[in-house]
One Martini backbone bead per residue (centre of mass of N, CA, C, O) as a GRO file, in nm:
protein
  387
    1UNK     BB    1  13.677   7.918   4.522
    2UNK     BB    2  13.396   7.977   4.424
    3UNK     BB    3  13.125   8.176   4.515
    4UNK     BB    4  12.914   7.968   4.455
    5UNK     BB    5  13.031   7.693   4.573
    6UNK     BB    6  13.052   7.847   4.860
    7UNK     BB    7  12.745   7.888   4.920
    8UNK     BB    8  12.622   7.613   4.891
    9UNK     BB    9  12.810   7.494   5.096
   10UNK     BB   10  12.704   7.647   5.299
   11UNK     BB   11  12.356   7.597   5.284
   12UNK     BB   12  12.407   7.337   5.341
   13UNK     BB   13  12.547   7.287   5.589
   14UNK     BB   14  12.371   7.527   5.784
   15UNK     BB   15  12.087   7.431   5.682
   16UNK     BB   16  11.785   7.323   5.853
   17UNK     BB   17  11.599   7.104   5.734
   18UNK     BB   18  11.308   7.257   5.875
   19UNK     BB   19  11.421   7.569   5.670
   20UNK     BB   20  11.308   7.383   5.430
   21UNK     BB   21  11.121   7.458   5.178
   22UNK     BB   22  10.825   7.507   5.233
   23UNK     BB   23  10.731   7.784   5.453
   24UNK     BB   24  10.817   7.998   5.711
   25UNK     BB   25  10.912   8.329   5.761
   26UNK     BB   26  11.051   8.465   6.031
   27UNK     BB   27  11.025   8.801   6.186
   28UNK     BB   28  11.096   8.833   6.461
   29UNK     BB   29  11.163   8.980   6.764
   30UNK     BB   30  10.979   8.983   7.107
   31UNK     BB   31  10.693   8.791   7.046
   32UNK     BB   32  10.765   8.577   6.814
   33UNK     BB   33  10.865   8.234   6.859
   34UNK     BB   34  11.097   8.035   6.759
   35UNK     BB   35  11.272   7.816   6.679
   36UNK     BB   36  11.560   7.654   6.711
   37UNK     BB   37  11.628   7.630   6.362
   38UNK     BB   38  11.595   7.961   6.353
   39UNK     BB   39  11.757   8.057   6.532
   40UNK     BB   40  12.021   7.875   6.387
   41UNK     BB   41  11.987   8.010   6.133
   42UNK     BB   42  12.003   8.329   6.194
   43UNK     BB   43  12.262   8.335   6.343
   44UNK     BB   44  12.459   8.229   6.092
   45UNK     BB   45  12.315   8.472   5.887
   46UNK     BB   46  12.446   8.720   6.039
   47UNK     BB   47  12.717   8.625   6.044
   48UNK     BB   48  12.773   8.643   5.762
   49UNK     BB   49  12.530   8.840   5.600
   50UNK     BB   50  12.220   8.672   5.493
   51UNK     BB   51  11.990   8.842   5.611
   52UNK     BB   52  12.121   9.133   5.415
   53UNK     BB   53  12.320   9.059   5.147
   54UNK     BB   54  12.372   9.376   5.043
   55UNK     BB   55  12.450   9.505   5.251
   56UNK     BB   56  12.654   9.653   5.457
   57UNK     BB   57  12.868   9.506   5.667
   58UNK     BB   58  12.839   9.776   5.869
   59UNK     BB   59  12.501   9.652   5.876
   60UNK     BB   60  12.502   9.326   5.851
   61UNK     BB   61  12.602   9.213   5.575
   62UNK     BB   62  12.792   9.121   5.272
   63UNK     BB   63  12.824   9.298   5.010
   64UNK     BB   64  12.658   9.243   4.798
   65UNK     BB   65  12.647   9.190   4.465
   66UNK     BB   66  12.419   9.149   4.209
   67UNK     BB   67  12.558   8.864   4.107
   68UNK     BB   68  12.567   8.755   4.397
   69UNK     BB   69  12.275   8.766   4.455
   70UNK     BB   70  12.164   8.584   4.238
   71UNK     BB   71  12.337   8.331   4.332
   72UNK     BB   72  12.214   8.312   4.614
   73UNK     BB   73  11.909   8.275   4.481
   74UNK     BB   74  11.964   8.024   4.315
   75UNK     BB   75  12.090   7.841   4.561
   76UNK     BB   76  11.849   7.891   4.754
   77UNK     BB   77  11.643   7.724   4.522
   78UNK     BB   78  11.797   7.477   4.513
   79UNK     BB   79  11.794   7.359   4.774
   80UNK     BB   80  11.525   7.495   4.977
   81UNK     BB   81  11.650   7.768   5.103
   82UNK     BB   82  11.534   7.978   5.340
   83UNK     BB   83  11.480   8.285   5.499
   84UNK     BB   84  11.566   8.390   5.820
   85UNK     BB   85  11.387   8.651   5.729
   86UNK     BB   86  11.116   8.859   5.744
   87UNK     BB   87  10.992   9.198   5.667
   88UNK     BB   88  10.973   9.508   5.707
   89UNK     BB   89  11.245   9.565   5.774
   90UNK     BB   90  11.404   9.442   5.514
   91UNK     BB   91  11.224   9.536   5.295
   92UNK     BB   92  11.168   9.866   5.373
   93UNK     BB   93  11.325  10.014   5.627
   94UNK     BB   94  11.615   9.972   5.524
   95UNK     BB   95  11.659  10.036   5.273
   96UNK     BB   96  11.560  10.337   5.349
   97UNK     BB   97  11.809  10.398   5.530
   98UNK     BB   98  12.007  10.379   5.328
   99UNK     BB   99  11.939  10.645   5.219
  100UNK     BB  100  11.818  10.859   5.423
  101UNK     BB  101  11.966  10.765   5.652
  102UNK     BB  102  12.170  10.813   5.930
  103UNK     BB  103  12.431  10.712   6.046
  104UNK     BB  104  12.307  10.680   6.308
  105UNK     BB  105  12.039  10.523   6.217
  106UNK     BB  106  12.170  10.279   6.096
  107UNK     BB  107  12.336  10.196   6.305
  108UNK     BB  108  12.081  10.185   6.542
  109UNK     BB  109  11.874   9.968   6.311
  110UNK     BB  110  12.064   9.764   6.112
  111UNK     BB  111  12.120   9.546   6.262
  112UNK     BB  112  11.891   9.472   6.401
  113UNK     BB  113  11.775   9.354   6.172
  114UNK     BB  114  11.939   9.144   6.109
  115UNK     BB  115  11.926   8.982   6.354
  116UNK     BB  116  11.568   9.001   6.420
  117UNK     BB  117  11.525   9.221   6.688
  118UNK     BB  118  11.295   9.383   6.506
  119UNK     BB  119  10.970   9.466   6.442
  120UNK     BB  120  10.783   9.587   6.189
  121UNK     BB  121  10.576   9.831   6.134
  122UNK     BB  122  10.256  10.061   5.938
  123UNK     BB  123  10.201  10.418   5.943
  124UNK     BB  124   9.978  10.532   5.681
  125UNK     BB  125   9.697  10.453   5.718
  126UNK     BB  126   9.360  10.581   5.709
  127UNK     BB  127   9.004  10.658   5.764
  128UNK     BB  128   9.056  10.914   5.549
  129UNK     BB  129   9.370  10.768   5.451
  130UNK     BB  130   9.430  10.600   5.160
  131UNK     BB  131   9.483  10.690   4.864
  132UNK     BB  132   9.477  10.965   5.008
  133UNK     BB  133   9.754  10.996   5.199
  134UNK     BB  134   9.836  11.294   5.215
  135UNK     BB  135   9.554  11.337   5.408
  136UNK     BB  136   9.623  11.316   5.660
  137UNK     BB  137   9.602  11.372   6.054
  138UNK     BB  138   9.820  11.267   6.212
  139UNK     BB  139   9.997  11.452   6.461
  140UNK     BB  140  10.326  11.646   6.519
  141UNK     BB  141  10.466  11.777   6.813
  142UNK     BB  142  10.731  12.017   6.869
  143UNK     BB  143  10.925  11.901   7.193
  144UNK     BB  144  11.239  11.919   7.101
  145UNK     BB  145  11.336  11.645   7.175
  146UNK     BB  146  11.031  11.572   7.045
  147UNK     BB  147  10.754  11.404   6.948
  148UNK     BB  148  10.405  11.438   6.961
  149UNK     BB  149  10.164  11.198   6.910
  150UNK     BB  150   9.834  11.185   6.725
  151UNK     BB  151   9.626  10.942   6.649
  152UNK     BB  152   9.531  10.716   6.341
  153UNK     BB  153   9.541  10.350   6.226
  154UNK     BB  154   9.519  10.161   5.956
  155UNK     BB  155   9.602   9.850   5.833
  156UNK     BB  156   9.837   9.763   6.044
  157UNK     BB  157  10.021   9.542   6.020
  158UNK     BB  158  10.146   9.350   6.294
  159UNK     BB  159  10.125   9.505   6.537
  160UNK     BB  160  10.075   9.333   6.788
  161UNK     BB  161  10.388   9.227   6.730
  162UNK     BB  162  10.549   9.480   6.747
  163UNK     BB  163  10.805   9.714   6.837
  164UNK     BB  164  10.825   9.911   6.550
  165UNK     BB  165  10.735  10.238   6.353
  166UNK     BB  166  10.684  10.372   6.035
  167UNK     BB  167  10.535  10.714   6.039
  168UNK     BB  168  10.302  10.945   5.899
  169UNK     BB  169  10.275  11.294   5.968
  170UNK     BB  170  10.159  11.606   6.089
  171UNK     BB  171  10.396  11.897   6.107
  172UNK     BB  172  10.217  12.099   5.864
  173UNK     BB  173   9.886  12.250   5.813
  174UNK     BB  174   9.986  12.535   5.619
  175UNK     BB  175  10.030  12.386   5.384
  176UNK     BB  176  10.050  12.137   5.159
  177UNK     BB  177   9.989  11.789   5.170
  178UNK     BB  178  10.276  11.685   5.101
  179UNK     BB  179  10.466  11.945   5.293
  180UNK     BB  180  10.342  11.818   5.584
  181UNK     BB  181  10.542  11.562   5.605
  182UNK     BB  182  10.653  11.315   5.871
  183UNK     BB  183  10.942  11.055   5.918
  184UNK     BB  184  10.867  10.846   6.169
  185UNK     BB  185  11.021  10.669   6.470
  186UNK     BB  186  10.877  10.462   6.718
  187UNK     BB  187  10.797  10.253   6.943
  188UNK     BB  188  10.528  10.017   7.096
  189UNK     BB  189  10.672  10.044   7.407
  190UNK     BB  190  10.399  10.236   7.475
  191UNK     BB  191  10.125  10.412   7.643
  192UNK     BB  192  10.040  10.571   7.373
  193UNK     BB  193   9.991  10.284   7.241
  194UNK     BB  194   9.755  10.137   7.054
  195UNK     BB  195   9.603   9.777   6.949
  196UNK     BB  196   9.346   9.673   6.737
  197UNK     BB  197   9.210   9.373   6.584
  198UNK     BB  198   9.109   9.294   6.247
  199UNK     BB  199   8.823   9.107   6.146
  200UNK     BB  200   8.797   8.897   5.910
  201UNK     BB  201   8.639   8.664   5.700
  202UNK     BB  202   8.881   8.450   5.764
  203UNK     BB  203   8.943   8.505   6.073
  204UNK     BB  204   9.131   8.667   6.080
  205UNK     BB  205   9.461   8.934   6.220
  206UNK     BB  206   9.678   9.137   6.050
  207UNK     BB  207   9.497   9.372   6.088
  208UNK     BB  208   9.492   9.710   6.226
  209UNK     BB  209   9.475   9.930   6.452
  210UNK     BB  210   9.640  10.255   6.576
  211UNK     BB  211   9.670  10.451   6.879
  212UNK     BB  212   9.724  10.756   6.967
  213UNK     BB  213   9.850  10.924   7.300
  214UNK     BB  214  10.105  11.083   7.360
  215UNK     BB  215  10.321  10.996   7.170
  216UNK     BB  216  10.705  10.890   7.137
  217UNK     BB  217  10.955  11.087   6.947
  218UNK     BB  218  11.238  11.134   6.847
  219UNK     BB  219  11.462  11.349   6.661
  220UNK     BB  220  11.673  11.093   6.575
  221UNK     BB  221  11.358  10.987   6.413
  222UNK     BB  222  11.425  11.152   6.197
  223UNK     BB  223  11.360  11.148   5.853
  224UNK     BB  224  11.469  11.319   5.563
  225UNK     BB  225  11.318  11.575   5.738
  226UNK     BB  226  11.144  11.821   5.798
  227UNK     BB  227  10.835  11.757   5.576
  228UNK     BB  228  10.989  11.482   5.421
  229UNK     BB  229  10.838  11.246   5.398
  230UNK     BB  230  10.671  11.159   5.144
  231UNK     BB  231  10.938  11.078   4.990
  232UNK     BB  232  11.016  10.857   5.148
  233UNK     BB  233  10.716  10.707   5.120
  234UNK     BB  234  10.764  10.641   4.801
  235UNK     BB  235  11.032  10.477   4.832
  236UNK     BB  236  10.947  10.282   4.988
  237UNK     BB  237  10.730  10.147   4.833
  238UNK     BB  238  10.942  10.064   4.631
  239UNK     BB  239  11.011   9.820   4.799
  240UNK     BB  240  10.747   9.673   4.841
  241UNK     BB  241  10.660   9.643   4.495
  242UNK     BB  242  10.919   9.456   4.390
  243UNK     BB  243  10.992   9.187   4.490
  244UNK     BB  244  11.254   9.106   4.568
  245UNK     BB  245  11.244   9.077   4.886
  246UNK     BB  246  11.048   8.839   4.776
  247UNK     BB  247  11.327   8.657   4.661
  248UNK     BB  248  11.477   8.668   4.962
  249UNK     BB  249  11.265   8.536   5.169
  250UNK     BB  250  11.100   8.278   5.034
  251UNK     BB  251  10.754   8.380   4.961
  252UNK     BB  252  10.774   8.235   4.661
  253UNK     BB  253  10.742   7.918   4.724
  254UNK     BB  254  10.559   7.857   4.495
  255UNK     BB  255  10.465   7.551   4.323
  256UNK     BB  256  10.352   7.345   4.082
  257UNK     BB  257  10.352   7.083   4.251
  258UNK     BB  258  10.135   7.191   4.427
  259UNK     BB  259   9.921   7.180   4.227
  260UNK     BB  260   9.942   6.907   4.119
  261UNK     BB  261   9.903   6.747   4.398
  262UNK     BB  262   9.580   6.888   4.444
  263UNK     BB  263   9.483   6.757   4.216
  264UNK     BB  264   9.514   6.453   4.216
  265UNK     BB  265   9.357   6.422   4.490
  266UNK     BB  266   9.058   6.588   4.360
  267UNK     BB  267   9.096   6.468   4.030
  268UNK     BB  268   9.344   6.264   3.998
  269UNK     BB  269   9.499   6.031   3.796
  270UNK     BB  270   9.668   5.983   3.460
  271UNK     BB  271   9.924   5.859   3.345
  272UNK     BB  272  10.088   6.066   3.591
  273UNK     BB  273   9.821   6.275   3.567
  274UNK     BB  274   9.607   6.471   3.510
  275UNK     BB  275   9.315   6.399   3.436
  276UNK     BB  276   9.188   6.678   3.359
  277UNK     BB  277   9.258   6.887   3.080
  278UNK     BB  278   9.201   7.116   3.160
  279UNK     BB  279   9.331   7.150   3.478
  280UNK     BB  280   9.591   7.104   3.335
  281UNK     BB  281   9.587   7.366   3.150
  282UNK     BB  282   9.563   7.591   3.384
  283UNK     BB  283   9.830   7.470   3.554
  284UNK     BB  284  10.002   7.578   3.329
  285UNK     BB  285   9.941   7.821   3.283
  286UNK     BB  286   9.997   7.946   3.558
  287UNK     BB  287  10.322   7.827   3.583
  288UNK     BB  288  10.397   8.015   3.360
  289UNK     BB  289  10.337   8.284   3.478
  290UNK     BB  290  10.494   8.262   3.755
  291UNK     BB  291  10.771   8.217   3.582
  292UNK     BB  292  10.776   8.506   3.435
  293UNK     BB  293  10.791   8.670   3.668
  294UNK     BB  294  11.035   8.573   3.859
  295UNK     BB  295  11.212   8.671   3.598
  296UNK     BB  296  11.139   8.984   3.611
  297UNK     BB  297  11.261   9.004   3.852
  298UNK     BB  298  11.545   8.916   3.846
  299UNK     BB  299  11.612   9.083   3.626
  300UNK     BB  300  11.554   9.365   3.754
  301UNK     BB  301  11.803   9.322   3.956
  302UNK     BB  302  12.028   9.313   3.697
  303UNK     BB  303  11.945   9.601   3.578
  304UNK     BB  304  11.965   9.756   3.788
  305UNK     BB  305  12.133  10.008   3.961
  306UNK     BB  306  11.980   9.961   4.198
  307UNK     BB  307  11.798   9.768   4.428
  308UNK     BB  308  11.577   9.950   4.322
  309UNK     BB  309  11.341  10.053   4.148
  310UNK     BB  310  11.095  10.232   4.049
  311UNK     BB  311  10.763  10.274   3.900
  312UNK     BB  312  10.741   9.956   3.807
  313UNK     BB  313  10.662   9.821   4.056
  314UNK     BB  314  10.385   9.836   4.019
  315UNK     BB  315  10.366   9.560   3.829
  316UNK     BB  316  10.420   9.354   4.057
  317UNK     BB  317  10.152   9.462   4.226
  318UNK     BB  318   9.961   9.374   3.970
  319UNK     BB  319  10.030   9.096   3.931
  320UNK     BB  320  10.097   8.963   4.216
  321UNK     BB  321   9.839   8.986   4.286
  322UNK     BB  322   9.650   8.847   4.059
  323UNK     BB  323   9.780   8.585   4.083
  324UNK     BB  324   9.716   8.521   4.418
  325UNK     BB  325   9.402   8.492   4.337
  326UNK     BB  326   9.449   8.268   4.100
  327UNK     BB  327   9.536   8.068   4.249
  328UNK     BB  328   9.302   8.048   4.476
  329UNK     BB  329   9.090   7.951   4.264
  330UNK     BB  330   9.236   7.718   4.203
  331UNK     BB  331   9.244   7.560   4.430
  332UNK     BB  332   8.900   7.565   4.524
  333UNK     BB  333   8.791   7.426   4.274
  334UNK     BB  334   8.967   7.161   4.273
  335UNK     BB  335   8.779   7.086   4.545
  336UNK     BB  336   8.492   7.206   4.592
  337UNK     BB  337   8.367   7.145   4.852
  338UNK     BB  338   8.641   7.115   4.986
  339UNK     BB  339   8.688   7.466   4.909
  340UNK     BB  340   8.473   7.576   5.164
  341UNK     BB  341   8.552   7.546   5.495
  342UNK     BB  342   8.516   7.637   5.798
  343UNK     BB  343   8.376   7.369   5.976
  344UNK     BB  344   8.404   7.070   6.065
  345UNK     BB  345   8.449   6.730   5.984
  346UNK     BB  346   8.458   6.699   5.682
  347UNK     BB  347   8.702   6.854   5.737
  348UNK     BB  348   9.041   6.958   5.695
  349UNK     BB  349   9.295   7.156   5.790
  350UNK     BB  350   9.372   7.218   5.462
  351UNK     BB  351   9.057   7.321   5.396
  352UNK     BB  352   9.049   7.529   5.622
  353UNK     BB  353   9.325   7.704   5.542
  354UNK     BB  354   9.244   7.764   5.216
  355UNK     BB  355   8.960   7.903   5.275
  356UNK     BB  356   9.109   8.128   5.418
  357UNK     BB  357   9.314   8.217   5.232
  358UNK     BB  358   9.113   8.300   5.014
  359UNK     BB  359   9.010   8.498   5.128
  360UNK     BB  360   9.204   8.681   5.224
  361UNK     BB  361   9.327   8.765   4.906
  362UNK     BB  362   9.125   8.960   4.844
  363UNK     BB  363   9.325   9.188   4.950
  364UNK     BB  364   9.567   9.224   4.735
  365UNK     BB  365   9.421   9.455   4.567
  366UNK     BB  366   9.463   9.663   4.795
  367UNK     BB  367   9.677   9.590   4.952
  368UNK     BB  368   9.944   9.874   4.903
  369UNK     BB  369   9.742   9.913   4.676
  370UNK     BB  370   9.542   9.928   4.407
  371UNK     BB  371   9.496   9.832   4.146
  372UNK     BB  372   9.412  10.147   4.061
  373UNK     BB  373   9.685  10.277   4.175
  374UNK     BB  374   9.864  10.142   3.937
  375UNK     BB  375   9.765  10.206   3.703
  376UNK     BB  376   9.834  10.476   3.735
  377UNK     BB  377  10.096  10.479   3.761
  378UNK     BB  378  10.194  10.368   3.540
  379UNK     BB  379  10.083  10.547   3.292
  380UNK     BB  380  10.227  10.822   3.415
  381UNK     BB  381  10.557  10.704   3.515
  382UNK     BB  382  10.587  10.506   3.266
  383UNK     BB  383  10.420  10.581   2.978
  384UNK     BB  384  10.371  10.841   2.982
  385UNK     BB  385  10.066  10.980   3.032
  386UNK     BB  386   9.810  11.165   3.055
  387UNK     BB  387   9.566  11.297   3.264
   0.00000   0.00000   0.00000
């Protein structure tokens, strides 16, 4: 049996019907309760290894190689099969210790992540370091075998949900400031740790504060060397801008179908089609540029040398914040009156979570790095432009 035909039996056979199609994938951790369907899709694919498959084998993976891993984002697309966990564990600080982290390191935190038993957030950003990122001020002050560290960070996503951290911490203040900076990894389930979410606009609280107070990280978790967290810290971002994660995570999946079935409903319907020509000329256009992202993306994958490029991430992380800046305001305006609600009888719930997604969305260009921070990067490390 070819390796397609046997992933296909195979996603078609294990993945529950509630799995399939639009929805959320769940984050794993010891925080956040999965469904039943979901902890049974999350324990079949650990036990394949397709819930990291890339991944090595003795890492919790499938060992697949490019070609295989395209294959079977195929037919997982192909299908509308979701993938059974999704976050920073997987996306960011795994590729990570993939490079950086030492095989002790690997062993004890890569299974760990492919089975879904801990969320990760990022503590990078803080209130007086944010584009200026080399700039932080959280401290890690060395105390034998263990690092006491002391600071604060902001817009640390996921917090509250998060079992551990891995955060950017000033290890030496008498350098510059590039070159005193290292990459620990520590609990959230310790008495030095508070975090308090911060109400957005939309309503929500997805992004925290997060104050350190002596708190304690091991030196078995310090990643790629004292004082060398910067290069960890560089590279980990470009696995979070390339776009890959989610390809494989299945949170690209917006389809032009919905956006299609929303104009319908609020707009009309006539012969088949969109009645209104302009917004049907509009979520053409839209759905045409989407679908040549995501080929951008997959060729991406295809040509790349490792599992993640350089610095052209960039590219993915300024075209995709702004892709879905332009599909929400396609989508509430397409709605009139009806997608602005904030409350009240007049809306129904996807009235009211369309424009709080909306709202919400206003951040895509900013958080991760703003958009004017990508195209800087882009000028200068893929255009090779002068400063």
């Amino acid at each position: 049996m070819s390796f397609r035909s046997d992933v296909r039996s195979w996603l078609d056979e294990n993945c529950p019907a509630s799995c399939r199609g639009p929805g959320e994938v769940p984050g794993g951790g010891t925080k956040v309760p999965m469904t039943d369907d979901q902890r049974l899709w999350l324990d079949r694919c650990a036990e394949r290894g397709f819930s990291v498959p890339t991944w090595p084998e003795e890492y919790g993976g499938a060992g697949l190689d490019k070609d295989e891993f395209v294959v079977l984002l195929e037919e997982m697309r192909s299908l509308g099969v979701r993938a059974p966990v999704a976050g920073m564990g997987t996306s960011m600080i795994g590729p990570t210790l993939l490079e950086y982290g030492t095989d002790e390191q690997k062993a004890r935190h890569l299974p760990r992540i492919a089975r879904g038993e801990v969320w990760w957030c990022q503590g990078y950003s803080e209130p007086g370091s944010g584009s200026d990122l080399a700039s932080l001020r959280t401290r890690a002050e060395d105390h034998g075998d263990h690092f006491v560290i002391n600071g604060q960070k902001i817009w640390t996503s996921g917090a509250f949900n998060a079992d551990w951290i891995f955060c950017l911490t000033r290890t030496d203040p008498d350098v510059p400031k590039h070159d005193g900076i290292s990459f620990l990894l520590f609990t959230m389930h310790q008495p030095g740790v508070t975090v308090r979410p911060i109400r957005l606009i939309s309503g929500a609280s997805p992004f925290c504060e997060t104050f350190f107070d002596n708190a304690i990280a091991s030196k078995e978790d310090l990643v790629g060397g004292l004082n060398r967290g910067w290069t960890v810290a560089k590279r980990l971002l470009q696995h979070e801008r390339s776009g890959i994660s989610m390809l494989a995570s299945g949170r690209n999946r917006e389809t032009g179908d919905e956006l299609d079935d929303l104009a319908r409903q609020y707009a009309g319907e006539s012969d088949g089609r969109i009645a209104d020509p302009v917004l049907r000329d509009t979520i053409a256009g839209h759905n045409i540029d989407a679908e040549a992202f995501r080929l951008t993306q997959r060729r991406t994958v295809e040509e790349s040398e490792g599992n993640t490029p350089g610095p052209a991430t960039s590219i993915f992380k300024y075209y995709g914040a702004n892709l879905r800046k332009q599909r929400a305001e396609l989508q509430v305006s397409m709605m009139g009156t009806q997608g602005v609600g904030w409350e009240g009888d007049a809306f129904n719930g996807g009235e009211i979570g369309m424009t709080r997604q909306w709202l919400a969305g206003k951040a895509g260009s900013i958080a991760g790095g703003s958009n004017e921070v990508q195209l800087n990067i882009i000028a200068k490390r893929v255009l090779g432009l002068p400063d």
